[in-house]
Short mmCIF file of C-alpha atoms and ligand atoms in Angstrom, two decimals:
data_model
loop_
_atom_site.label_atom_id
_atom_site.label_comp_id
_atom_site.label_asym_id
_atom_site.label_seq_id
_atom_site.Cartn_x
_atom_site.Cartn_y
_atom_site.Cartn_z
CA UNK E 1 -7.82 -14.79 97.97
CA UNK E 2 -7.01 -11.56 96.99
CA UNK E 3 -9.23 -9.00 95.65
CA UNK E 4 -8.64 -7.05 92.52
CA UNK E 5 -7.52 -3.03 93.02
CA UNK E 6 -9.05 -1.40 89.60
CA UNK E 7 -7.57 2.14 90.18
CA UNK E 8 -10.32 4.91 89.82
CA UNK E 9 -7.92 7.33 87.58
CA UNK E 10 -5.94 6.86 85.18
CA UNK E 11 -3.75 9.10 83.50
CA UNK E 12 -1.50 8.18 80.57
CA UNK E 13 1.27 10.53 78.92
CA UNK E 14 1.05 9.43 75.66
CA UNK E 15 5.06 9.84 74.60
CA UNK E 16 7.13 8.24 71.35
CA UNK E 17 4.64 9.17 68.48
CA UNK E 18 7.88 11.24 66.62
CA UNK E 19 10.27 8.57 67.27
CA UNK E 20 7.75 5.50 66.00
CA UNK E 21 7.60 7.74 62.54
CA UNK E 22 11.42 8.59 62.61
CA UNK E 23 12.23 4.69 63.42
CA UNK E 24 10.46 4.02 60.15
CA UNK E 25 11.83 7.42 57.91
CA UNK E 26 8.56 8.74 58.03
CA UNK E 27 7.34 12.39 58.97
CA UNK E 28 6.72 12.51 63.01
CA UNK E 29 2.90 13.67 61.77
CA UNK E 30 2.72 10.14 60.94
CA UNK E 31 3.31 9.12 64.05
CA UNK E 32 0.82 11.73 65.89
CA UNK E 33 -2.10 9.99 63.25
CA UNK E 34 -1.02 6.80 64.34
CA UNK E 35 -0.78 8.09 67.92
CA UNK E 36 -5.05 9.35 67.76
CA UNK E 37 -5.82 6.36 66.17
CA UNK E 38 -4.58 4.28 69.60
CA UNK E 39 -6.16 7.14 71.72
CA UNK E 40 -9.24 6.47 70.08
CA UNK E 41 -9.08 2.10 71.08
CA UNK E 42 -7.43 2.99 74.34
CA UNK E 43 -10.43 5.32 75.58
CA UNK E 44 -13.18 2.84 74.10
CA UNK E 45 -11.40 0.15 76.06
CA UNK E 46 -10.84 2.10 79.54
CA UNK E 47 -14.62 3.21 79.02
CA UNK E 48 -15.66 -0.74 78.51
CA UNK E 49 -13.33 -1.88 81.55
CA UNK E 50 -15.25 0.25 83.91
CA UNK E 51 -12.77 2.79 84.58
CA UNK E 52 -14.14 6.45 86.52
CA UNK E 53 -11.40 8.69 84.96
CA UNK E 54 -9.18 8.37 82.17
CA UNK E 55 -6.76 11.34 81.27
CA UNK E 56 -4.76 11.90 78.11
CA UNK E 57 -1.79 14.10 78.81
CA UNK E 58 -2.35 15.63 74.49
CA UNK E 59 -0.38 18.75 74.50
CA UNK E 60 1.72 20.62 77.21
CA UNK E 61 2.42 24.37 77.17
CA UNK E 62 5.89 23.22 76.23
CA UNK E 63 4.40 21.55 73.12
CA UNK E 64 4.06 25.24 72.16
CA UNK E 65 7.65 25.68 71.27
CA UNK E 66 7.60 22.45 68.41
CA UNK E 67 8.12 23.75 64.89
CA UNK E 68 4.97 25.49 63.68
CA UNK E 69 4.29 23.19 61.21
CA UNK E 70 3.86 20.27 63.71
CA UNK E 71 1.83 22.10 66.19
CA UNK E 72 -0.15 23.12 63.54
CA UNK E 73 -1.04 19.61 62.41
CA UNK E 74 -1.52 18.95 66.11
CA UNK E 75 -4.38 21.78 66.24
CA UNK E 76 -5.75 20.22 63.16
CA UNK E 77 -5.59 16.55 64.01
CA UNK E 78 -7.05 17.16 67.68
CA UNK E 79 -9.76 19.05 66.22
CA UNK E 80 -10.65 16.37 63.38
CA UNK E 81 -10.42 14.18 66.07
CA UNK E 82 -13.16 15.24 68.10
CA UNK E 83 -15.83 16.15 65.74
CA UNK E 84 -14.92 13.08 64.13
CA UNK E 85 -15.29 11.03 67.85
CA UNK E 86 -18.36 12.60 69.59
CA UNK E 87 -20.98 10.02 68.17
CA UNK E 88 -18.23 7.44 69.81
CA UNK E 89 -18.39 9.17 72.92
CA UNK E 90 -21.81 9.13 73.00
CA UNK E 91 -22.40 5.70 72.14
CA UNK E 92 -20.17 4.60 75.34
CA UNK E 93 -21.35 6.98 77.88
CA UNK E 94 -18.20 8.77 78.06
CA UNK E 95 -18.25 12.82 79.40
CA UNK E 96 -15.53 14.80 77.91
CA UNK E 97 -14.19 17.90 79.86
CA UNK E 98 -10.47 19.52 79.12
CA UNK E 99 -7.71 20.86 81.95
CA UNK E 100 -5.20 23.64 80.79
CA UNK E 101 -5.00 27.10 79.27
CA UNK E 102 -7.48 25.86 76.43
CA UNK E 103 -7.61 29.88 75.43
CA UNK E 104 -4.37 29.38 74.10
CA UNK E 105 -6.17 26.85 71.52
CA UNK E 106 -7.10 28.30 67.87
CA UNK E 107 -10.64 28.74 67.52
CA UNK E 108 -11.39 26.04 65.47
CA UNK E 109 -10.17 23.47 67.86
CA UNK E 110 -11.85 25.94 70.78
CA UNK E 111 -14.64 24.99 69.51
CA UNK E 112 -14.98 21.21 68.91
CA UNK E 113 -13.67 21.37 72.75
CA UNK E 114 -16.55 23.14 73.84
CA UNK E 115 -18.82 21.75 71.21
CA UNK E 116 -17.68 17.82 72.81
CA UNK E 117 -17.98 19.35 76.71
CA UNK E 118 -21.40 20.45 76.16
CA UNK E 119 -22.99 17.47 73.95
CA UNK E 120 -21.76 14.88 76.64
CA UNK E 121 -22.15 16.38 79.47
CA UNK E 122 -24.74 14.38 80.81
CA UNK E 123 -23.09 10.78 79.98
CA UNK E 124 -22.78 9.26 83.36
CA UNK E 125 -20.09 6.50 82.21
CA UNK E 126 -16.32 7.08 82.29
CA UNK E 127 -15.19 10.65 82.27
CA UNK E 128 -12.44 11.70 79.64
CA UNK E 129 -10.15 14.52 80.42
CA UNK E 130 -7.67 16.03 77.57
CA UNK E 131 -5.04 17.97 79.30
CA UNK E 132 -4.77 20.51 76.11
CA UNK E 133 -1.90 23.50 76.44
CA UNK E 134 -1.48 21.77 80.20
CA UNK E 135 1.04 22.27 82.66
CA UNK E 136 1.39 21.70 86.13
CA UNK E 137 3.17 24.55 87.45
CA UNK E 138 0.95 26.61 85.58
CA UNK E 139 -2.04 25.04 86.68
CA UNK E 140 -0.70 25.69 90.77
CA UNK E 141 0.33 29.30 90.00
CA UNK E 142 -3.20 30.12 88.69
CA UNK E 143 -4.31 28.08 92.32
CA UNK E 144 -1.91 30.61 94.12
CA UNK E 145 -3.11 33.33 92.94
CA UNK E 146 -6.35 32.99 93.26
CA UNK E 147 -5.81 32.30 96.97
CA UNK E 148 -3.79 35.35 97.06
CA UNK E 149 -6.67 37.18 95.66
CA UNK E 150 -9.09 35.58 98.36
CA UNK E 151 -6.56 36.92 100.68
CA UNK E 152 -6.84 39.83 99.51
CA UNK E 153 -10.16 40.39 99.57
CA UNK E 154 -10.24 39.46 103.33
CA UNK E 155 -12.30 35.80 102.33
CA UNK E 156 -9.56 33.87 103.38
CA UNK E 157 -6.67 34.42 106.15
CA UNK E 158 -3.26 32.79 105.76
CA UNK E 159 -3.36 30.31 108.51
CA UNK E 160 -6.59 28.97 107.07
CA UNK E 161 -4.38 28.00 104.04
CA UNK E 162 -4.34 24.09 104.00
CA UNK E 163 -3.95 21.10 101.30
CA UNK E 164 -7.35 21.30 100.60
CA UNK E 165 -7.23 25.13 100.11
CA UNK E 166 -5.35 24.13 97.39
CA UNK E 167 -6.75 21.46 95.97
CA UNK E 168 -9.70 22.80 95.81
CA UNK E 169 -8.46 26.04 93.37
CA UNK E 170 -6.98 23.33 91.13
CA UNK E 171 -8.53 23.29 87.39
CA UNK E 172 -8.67 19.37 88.22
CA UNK E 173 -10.37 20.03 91.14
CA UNK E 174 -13.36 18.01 89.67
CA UNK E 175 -11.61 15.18 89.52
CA UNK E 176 -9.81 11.94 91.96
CA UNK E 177 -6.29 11.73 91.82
CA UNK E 178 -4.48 9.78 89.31
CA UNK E 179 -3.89 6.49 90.83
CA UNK E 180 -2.13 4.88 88.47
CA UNK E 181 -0.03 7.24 85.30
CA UNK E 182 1.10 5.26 82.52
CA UNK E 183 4.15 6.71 80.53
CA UNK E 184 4.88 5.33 77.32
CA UNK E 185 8.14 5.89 75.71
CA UNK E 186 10.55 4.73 78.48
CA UNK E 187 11.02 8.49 79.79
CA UNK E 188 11.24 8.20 83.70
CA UNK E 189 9.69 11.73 84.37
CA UNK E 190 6.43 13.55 84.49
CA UNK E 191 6.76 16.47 82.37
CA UNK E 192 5.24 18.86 83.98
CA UNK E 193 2.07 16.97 84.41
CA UNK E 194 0.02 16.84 87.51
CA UNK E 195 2.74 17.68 89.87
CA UNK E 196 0.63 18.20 92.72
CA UNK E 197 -1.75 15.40 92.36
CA UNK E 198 0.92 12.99 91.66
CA UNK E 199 2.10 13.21 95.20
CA UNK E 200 0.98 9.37 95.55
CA UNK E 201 0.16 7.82 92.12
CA UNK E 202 1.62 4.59 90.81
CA UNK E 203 3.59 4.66 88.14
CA UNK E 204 4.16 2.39 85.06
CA UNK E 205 6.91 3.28 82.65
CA UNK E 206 7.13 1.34 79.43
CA UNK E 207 9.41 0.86 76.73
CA UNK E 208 6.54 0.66 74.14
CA UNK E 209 6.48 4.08 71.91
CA UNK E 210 2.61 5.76 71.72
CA UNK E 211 1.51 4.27 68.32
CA UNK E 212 2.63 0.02 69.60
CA UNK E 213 0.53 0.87 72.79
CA UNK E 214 -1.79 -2.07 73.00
CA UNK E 215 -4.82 -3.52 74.90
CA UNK E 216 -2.66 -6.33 76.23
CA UNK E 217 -0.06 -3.54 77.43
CA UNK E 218 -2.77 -1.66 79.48
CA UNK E 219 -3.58 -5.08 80.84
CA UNK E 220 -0.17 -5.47 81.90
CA UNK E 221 0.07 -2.15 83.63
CA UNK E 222 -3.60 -2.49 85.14
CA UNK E 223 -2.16 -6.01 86.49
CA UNK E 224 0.77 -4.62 87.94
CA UNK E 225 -1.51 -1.66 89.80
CA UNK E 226 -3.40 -4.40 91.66
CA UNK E 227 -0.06 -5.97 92.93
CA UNK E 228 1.49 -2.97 94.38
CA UNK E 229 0.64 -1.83 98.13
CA UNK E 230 -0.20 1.72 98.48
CA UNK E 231 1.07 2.61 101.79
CA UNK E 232 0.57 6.56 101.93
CA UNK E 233 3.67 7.15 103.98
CA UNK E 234 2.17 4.22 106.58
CA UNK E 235 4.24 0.69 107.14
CA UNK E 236 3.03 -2.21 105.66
CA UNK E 237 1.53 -3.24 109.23
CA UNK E 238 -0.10 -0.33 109.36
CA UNK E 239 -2.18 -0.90 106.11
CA UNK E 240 -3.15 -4.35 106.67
CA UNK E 241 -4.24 -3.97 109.68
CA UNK E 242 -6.19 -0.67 107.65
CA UNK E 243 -7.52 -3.34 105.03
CA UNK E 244 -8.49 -5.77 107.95
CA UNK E 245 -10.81 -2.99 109.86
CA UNK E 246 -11.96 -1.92 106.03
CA UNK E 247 -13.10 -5.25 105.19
CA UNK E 248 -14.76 -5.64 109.11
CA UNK E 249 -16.20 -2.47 108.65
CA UNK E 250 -17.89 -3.77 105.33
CA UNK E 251 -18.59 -7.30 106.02
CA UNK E 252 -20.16 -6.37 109.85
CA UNK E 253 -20.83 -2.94 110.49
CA UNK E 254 -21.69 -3.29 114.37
CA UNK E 255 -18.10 -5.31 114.77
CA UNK E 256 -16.44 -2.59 113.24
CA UNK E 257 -17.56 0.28 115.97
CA UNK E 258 -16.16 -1.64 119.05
C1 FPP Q 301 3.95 12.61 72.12
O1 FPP Q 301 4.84 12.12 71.16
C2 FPP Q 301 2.71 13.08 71.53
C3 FPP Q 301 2.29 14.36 71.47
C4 FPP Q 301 3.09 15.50 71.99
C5 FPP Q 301 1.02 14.77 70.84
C6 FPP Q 301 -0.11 13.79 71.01
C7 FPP Q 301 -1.34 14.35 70.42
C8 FPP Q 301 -2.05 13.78 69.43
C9 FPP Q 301 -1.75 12.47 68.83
C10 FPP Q 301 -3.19 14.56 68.89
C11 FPP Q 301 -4.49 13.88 69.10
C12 FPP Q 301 -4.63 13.58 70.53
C13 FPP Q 301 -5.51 12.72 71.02
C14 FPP Q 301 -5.42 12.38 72.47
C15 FPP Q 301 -6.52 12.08 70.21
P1 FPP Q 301 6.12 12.97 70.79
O2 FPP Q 301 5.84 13.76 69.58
O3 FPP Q 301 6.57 13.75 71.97
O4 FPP Q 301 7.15 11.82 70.47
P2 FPP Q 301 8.74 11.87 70.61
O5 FPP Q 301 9.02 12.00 72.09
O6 FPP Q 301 9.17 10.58 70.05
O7 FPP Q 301 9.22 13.06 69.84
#
């Protein structure tokens, strides 16, 4: 009998919303509202399956250089949709909190951000991060330097520099790793998103364009999650014989120390 693996994270980049409106001759804006309305049914139903950590990859600081019209309606339909989902978020427990160089935000949309942070910041169910105006690289080079800073200041030496030196100066720093990031849109790259703390994640790539995302999909990718073996550069031996001491460890504590 084997036991089902629910990863902890998971982190979708939500791709395909201009393409689903251009497939049907429609402005790509149409696709981006059809896009936050599937947000909206994916995070109630990550939130109901018991997940810790959902992230939606929104808007990268590439998204910056998209006609001005469209990031415009971007601003407005992100900001819309978070006054417009708070009383959701409270009702399912869900605390919001943002990665990504949210002062490059207008102040409008600033402002539902921090209005959303602070109003459910004490819901103790899943935790919802936007990555708004996020990038990876920029995200380590702001970690860099302000190691290079501790350096400077004589709080830190270089040969005390390890992973967790890093991790640690990360904005995601509050959070797990992704375990498992979801890509819609059939695009077999990461964008610039999480480059550091993808080092190990799973990864599902589907076909399926942003707005035809459905329940039954993230089933499907959740299923496939619990059949692959994380080995974390280890052989398969290796981790079996891991999962054997684990489940020791857990089913007879005093076994487990001999
Ligand atoms: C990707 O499709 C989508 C985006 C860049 C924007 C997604 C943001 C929203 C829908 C705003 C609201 C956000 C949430 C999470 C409620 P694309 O435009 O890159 O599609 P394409 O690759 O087909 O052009």
């Amino acid at each position: 009998m084997s036991a089902t693996k629910r990863p902890q994270h998971v982190a979708i980049l939500l791709d395909g919303n201009g393409r689903w409106a251009e497939n049907r001759r429609r402005d790509r804006t149409f696709g981006h509202l059809k896009g936050a309305r599937v947000a909206k049914t994916m995070i109630e139903t990550c939130a109901r399956e018991g997940l810790t950590q959902l992230t939606l990859y929104a808007f990268s600081t590439e998204n910056w250089l998209r006609p001005k019209a469209e990031v415009s309606f971007l601003m407005k339909l992100l900001g819309r949709h978070l006054r417009k989902e708070r009383a959701s978020l409270m009702k399912n427990n869900i605390r919001f909190s943002v990665i990504g160089e949210i002062h490059r935000l207008p102040d409008a949309v600033l402002v539902e951000v921090q209005r959303t942070i602070e109003e459910t910041k004490n819901n103790t169910g899943m935790s919802l991060t936007f990555a708004l105006s996020y990038g990876g690289r920029q995200e380590l080079t702001e970690a860099v330097r302000e190691i290079a800073r501790e350096v400077a200041a004589g709080r830190l030496t270089p040969d005390q520099i390890d992973e967790k030196t890093i991790s640690a100066r990360l904005q995601s720093s509050f959070m797990p790793e992704p375990d498992l990031i979801i890509r819609t849109s059939g695009e077999y790259r990461l964008s610039n998103f999480m480059l550091w703390q993808a080092a190990y994640s799973e990864l599902y790539i589907t076909q399926t364009l942003w707005p035809d995302f459905t329940e039954e999909e993230l089933a499907k990718a959740l299923g496939q999650f619990n059949t692959r073996e994380r080995r974390f550069g280890r052989t398969t031996a290796q981790v079996r014989q891991i999962s054997i001491a684990d489940l020791m460890r857990l089913t007879s504590p005093r076994q487990a120390t001999v």
